[in-house]
Tab-separated table of C-alpha atoms in Angstrom:
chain	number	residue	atom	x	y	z
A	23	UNK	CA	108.381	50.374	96.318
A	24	UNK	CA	106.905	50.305	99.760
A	25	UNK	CA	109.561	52.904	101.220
A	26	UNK	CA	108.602	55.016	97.557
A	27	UNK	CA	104.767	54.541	98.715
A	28	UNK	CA	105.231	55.754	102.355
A	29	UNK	CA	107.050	59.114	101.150
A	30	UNK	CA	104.414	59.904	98.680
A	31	UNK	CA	101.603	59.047	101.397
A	32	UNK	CA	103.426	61.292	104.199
A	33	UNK	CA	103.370	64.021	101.477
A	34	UNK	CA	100.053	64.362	100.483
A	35	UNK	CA	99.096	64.035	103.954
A	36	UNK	CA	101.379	67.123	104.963
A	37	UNK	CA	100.059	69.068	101.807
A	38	UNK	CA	96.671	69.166	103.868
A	39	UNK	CA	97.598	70.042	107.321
A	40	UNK	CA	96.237	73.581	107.628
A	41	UNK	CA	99.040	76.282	107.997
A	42	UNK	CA	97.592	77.543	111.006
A	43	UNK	CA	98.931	74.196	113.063
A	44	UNK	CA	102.239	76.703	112.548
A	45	UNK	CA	100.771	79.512	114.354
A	46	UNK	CA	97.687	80.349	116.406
A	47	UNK	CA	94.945	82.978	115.940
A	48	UNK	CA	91.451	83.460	117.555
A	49	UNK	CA	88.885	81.823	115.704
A	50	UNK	CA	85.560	82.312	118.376
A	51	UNK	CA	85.247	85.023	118.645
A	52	UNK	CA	86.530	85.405	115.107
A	53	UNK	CA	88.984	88.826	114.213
A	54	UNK	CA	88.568	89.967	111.107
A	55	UNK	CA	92.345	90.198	109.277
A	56	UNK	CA	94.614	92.856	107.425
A	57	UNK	CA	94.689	92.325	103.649
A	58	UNK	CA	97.912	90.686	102.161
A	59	UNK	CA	99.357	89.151	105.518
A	60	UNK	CA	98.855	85.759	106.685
A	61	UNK	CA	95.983	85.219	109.722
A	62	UNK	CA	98.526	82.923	111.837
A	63	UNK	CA	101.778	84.863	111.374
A	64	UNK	CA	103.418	87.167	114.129
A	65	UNK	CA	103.223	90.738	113.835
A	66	UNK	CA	106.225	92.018	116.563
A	67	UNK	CA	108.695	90.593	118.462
A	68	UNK	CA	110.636	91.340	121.803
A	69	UNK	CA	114.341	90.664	122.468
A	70	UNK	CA	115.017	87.524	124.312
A	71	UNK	CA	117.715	89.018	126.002
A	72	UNK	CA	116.109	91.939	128.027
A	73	UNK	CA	116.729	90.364	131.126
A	74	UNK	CA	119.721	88.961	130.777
A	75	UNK	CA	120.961	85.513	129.797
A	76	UNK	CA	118.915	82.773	131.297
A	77	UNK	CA	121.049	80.981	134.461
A	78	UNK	CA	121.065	77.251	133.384
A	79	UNK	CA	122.132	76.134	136.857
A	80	UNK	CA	118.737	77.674	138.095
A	81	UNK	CA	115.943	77.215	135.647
A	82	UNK	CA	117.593	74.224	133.673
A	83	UNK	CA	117.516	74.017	129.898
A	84	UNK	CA	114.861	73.921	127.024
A	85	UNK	CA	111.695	75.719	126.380
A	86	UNK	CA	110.689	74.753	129.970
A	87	UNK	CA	113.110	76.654	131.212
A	88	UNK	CA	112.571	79.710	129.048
A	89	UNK	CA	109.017	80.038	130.639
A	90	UNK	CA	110.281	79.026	134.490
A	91	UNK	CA	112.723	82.186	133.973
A	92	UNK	CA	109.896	84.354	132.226
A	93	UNK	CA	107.972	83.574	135.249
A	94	UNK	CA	110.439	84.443	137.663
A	95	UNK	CA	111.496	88.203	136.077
A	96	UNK	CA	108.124	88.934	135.087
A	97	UNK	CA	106.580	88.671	138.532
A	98	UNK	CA	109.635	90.922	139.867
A	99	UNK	CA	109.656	93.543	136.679
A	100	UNK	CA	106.574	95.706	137.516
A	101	UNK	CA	104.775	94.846	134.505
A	102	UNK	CA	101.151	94.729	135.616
A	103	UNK	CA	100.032	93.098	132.422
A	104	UNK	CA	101.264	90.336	129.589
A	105	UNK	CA	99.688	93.530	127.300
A	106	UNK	CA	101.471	95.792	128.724
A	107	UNK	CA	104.991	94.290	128.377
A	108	UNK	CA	104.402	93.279	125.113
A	109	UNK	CA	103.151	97.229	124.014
A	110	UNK	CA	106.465	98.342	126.028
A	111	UNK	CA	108.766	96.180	124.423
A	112	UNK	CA	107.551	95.359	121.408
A	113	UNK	CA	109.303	95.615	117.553
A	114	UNK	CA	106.804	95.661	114.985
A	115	UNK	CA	107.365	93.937	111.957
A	116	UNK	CA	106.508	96.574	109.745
A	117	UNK	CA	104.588	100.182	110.384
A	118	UNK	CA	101.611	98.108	108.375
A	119	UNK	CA	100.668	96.780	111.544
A	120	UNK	CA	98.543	97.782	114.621
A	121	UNK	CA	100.843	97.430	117.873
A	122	UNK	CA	97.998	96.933	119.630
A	123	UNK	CA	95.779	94.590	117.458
A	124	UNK	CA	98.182	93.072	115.239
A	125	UNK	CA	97.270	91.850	112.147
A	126	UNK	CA	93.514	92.322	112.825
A	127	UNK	CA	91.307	95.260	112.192
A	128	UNK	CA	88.213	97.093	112.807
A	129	UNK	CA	85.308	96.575	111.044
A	130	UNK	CA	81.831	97.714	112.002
A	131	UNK	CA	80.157	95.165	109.919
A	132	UNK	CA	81.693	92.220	111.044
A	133	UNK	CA	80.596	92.168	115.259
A	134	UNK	CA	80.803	89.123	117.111
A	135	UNK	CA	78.872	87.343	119.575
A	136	UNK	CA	80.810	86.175	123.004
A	137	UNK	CA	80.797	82.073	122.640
A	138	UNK	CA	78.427	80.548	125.634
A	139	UNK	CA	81.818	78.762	127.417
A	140	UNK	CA	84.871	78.297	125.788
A	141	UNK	CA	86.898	80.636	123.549
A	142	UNK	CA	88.578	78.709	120.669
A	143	UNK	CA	92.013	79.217	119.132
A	144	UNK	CA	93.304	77.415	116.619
A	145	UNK	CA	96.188	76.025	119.178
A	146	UNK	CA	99.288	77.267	121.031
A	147	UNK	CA	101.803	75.339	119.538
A	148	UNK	CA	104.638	77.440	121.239
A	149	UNK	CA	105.304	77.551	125.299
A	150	UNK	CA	104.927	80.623	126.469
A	151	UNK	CA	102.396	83.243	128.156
A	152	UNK	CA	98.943	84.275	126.996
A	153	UNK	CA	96.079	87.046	128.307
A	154	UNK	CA	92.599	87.691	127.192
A	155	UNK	CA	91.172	90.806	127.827
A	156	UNK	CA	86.997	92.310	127.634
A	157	UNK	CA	87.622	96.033	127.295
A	158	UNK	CA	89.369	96.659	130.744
A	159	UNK	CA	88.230	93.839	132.476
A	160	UNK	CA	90.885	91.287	132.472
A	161	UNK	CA	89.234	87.860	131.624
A	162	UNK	CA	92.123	85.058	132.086
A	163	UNK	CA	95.984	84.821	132.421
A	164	UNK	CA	98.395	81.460	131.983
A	165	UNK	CA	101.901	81.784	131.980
A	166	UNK	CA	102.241	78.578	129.881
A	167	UNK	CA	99.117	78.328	127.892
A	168	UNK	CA	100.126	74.973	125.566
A	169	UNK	CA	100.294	73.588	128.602
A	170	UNK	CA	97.317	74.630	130.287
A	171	UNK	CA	95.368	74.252	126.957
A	172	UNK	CA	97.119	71.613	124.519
A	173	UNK	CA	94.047	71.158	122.052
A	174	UNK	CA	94.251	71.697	118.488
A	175	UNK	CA	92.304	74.082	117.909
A	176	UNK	CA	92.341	75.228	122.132
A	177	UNK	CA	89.236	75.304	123.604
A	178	UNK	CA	89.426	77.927	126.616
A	179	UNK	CA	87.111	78.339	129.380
A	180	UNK	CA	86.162	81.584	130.601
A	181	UNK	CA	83.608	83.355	133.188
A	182	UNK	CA	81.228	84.717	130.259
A	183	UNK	CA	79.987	87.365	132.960
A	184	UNK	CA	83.328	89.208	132.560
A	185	UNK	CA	82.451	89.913	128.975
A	186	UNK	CA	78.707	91.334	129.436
A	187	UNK	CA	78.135	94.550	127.138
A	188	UNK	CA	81.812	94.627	126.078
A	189	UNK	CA	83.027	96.237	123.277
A	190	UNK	CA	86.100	95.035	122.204
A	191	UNK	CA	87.972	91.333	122.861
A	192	UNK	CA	91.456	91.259	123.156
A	193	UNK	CA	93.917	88.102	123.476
A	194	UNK	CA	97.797	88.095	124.213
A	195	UNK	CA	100.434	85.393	123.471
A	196	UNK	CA	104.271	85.885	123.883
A	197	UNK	CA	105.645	82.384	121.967
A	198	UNK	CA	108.885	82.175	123.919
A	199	UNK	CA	110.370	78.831	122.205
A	200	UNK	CA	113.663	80.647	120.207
A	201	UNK	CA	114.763	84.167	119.812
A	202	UNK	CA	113.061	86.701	119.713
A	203	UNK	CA	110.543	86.080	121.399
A	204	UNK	CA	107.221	86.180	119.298
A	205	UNK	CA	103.897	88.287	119.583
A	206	UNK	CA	100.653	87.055	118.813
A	207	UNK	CA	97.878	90.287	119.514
A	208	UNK	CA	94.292	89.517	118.276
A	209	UNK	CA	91.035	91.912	118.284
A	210	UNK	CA	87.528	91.230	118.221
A	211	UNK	CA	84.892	93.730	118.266
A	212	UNK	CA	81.583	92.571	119.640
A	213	UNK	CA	77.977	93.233	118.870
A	214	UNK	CA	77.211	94.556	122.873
A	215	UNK	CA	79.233	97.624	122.210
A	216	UNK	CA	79.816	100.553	119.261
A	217	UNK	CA	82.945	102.107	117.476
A	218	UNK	CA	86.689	100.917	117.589
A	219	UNK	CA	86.874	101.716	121.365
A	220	UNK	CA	90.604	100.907	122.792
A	221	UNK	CA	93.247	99.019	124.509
A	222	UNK	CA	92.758	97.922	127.987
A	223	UNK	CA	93.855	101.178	130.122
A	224	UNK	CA	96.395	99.451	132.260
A	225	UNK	CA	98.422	97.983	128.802
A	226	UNK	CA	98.829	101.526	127.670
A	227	UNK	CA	99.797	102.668	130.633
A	228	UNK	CA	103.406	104.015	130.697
A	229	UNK	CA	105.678	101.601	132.785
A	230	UNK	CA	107.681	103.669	135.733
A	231	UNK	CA	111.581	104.898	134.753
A	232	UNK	CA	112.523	102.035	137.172
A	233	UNK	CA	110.788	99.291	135.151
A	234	UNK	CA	113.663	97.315	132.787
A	235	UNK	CA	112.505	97.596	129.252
A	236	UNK	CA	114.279	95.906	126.151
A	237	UNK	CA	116.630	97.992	124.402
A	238	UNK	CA	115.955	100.765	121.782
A	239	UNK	CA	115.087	99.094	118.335
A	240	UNK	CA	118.278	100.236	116.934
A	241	UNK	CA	120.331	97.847	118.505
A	242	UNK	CA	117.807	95.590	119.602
A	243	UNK	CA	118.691	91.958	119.185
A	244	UNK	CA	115.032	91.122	118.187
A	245	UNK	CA	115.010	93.808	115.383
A	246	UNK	CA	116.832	92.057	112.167
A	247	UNK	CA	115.136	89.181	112.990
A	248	UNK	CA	111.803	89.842	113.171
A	249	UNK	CA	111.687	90.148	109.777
A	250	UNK	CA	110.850	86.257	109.397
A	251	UNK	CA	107.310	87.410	110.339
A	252	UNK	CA	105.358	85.317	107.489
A	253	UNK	CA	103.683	88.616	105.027
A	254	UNK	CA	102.527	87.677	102.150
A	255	UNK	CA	105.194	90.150	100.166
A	256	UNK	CA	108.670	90.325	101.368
A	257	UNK	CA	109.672	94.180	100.455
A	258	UNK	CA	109.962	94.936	103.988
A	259	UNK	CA	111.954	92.169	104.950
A	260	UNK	CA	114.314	93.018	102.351
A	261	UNK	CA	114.678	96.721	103.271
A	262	UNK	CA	115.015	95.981	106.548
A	263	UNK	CA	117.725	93.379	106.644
A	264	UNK	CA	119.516	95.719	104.149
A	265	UNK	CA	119.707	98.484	106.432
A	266	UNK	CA	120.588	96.230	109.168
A	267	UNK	CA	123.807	95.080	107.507
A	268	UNK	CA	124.753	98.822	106.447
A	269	UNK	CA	124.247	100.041	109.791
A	270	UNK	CA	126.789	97.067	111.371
A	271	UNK	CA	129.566	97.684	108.627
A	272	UNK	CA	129.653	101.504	109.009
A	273	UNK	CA	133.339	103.274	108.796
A	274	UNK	CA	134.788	103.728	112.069
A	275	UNK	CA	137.831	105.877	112.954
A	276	UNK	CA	141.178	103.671	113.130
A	277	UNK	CA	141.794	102.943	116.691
A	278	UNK	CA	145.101	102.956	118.565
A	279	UNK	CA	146.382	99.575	117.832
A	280	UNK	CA	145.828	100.301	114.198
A	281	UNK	CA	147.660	103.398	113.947
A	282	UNK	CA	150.687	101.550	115.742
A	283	UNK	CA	150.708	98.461	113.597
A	284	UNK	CA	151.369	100.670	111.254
A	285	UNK	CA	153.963	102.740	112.597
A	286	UNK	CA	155.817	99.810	113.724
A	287	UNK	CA	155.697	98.307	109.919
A	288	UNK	CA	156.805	101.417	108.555
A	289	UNK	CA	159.867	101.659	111.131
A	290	UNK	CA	160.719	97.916	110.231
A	291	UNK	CA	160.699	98.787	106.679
A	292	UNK	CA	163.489	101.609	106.942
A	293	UNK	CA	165.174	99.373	108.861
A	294	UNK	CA	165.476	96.830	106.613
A	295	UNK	CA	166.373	99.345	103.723
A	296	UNK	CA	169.401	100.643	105.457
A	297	UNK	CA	170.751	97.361	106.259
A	298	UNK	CA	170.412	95.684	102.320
A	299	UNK	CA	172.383	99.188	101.263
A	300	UNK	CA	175.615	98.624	103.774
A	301	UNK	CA	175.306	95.116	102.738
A	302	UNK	CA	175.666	95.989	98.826
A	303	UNK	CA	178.166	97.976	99.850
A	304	UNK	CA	180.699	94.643	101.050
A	305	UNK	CA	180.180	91.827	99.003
A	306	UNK	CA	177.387	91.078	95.960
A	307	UNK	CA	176.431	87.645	98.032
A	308	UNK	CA	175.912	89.875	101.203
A	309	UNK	CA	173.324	92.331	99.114
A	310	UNK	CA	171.373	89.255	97.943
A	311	UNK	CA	170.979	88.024	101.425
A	312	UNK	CA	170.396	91.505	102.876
A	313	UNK	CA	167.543	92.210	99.929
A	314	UNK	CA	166.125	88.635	100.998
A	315	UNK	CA	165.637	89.695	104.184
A	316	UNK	CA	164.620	92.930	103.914
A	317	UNK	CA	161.745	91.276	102.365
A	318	UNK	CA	160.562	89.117	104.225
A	319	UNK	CA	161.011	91.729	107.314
A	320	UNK	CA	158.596	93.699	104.897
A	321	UNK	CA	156.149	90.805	103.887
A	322	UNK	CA	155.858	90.013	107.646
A	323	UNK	CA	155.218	93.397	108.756
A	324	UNK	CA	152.246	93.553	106.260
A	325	UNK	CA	150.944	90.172	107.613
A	326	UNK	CA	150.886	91.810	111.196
A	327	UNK	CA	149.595	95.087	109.838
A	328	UNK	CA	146.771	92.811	108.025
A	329	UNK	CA	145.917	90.848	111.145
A	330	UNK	CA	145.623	93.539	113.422
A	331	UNK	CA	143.252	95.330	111.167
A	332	UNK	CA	141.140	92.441	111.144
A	333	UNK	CA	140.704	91.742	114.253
A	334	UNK	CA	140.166	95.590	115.018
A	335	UNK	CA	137.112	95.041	112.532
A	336	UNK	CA	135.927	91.910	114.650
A	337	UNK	CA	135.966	93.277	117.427
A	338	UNK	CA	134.034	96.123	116.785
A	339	UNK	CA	131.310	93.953	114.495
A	340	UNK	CA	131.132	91.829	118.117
């Protein structure tokens, strides 16, 4: 009974821990938030993969190691923002949302006020980078903010100077835990400034030809799954994984190996033919043996044929 009282305790419990322990979103300043998706869910993603597999023997293993190696190519790739990386290489979840604010929106009515010292946010419960940004002045940058700010919610500090007369607040986090890699983007407007305004200049900056970018969204490995963004309807999840699995089982031509698998079953085939007929042709024991081994010469050519054709498919699914 006391094991059966301990479950049902843990459960209530759980039933009230706010969803947003999952996820993390500005709340001061606070955004205001795009009907029908979830405040703490992630809008884009970026392949995990764009640099290359992480080397083990170098940065080690586990999430530490994920932001060690982040650190390392980003301060080599010629990114000169977290914003701008993330607006490079970025696959939005759905043409619904803003690639440069997310899941938050405009609205004239609903200005904030800069806090006096800290920003809050309800918690970075993922390793990985984070920016903040006052209208082209960049406020603050951490390449591991749960570690620099484990609260929950994250109280940040910040030089409230940097902020005087802005317009617009913007904050960056990249949750680099599993794959893809997850994007956070939040937008505030404030009451010292007027109308939408825009993204800090050097984020939308285009990124030289020499700058390694993530691959086109086509092939991406990030695309299929960033579907498991968490919107409140799942329509776009569905059409998306759909036209991710007819894209990867398209018709290909046969290839070489295919087309002589087959030749070489057909030639086996005659073979065996001609031999059962000079066989009938001596004794009626003969023609039974010949005819028994003409087909299984003929059921083991289709095996081969079979195998071959399957593995042709693997290999080009791979």
């Amino acid at each position: 009974m006391n094991v059966l009282g301990l479950i049902a305790f843990g459960a209530i419990v759980l039933a009230f821990v706010p969803s947003a322990l999952g996820h993390g979103y500005i709340v001061d300043p606070a955004a205001t938030w795009k009907d029908g998706y979830a405040v703490n869910g992630w809008g884009s993603s970026i392949d995990s993969n764009m640099w290359g597999a992480i080397d083990n023997a170098v940065y080690g293993y586990g999430t530490a190691a994920t932001v060690a190696f982040f650190e390392a190519q980003f301060n080599s790739s010629g990114y000169n923002s977290l914003g701008q990386f993330i607006e490079t290489n970025q696959v939005l979840y759905s043409d619904d949302i803003d690639k440069k604010c997310g899941y938050t929106v405009y609205d004239a009515s609903a200005r904030q006020t800069m806090p006096s010292s800290n920003l809050t946010y309800t918690g970075f419960t993922h390793p990985g980078p984070c920016e903040v940004w006052c209208d082209d002045t960049k406020v603050l940058f951490d390449y591991n903010c749960q570690a620099s700010y484990p609260d929950i919610p994250a109280g940040i500090p910040y030089d409230e100077s940097l902020c005087a007369d802005a317009n617009r607040f913007t904050v960056y986090w990249l949750a680099v835990h599993g794959a893809p890699w997850q994007v956070y983007t939040d937008c505030v407007w404030l009451d010292s400034g007027s109308g939408s305004g825009s993204a800090p200049s050097s984020v939308t900056e285009t990124v030289s030809s020499s700058v390694a970018t993530a691959p086109p969204t086509t092939s991406s490995g990030s695309t299929a799954t960033a579907t498991t963004a968490y919107p409140d309807t799942t329509s776009s999840s569905t059409t998306s994984t759909s036209t991710a699995s007819t894209t990867s089982t398209a018709t290909t031509p046969p290839t070489t190996a295919e087309v002589s698998s087959s030749s070489t079953a057909a030639s086996s085939a005659s073979t065996a033919d001609e031999a059962s007929t000079a066989a009938e042709a001596e004794t009626t024991e003969n023609s039974s043996e010949s005819a028994a081994a003409a087909l299984s010469s003929t059921t083991t050519s289709t095996s081969t044929e079979t195998t071959s054709f399957k593995c042709s498919r693997r290999l080009r699914r791979d």
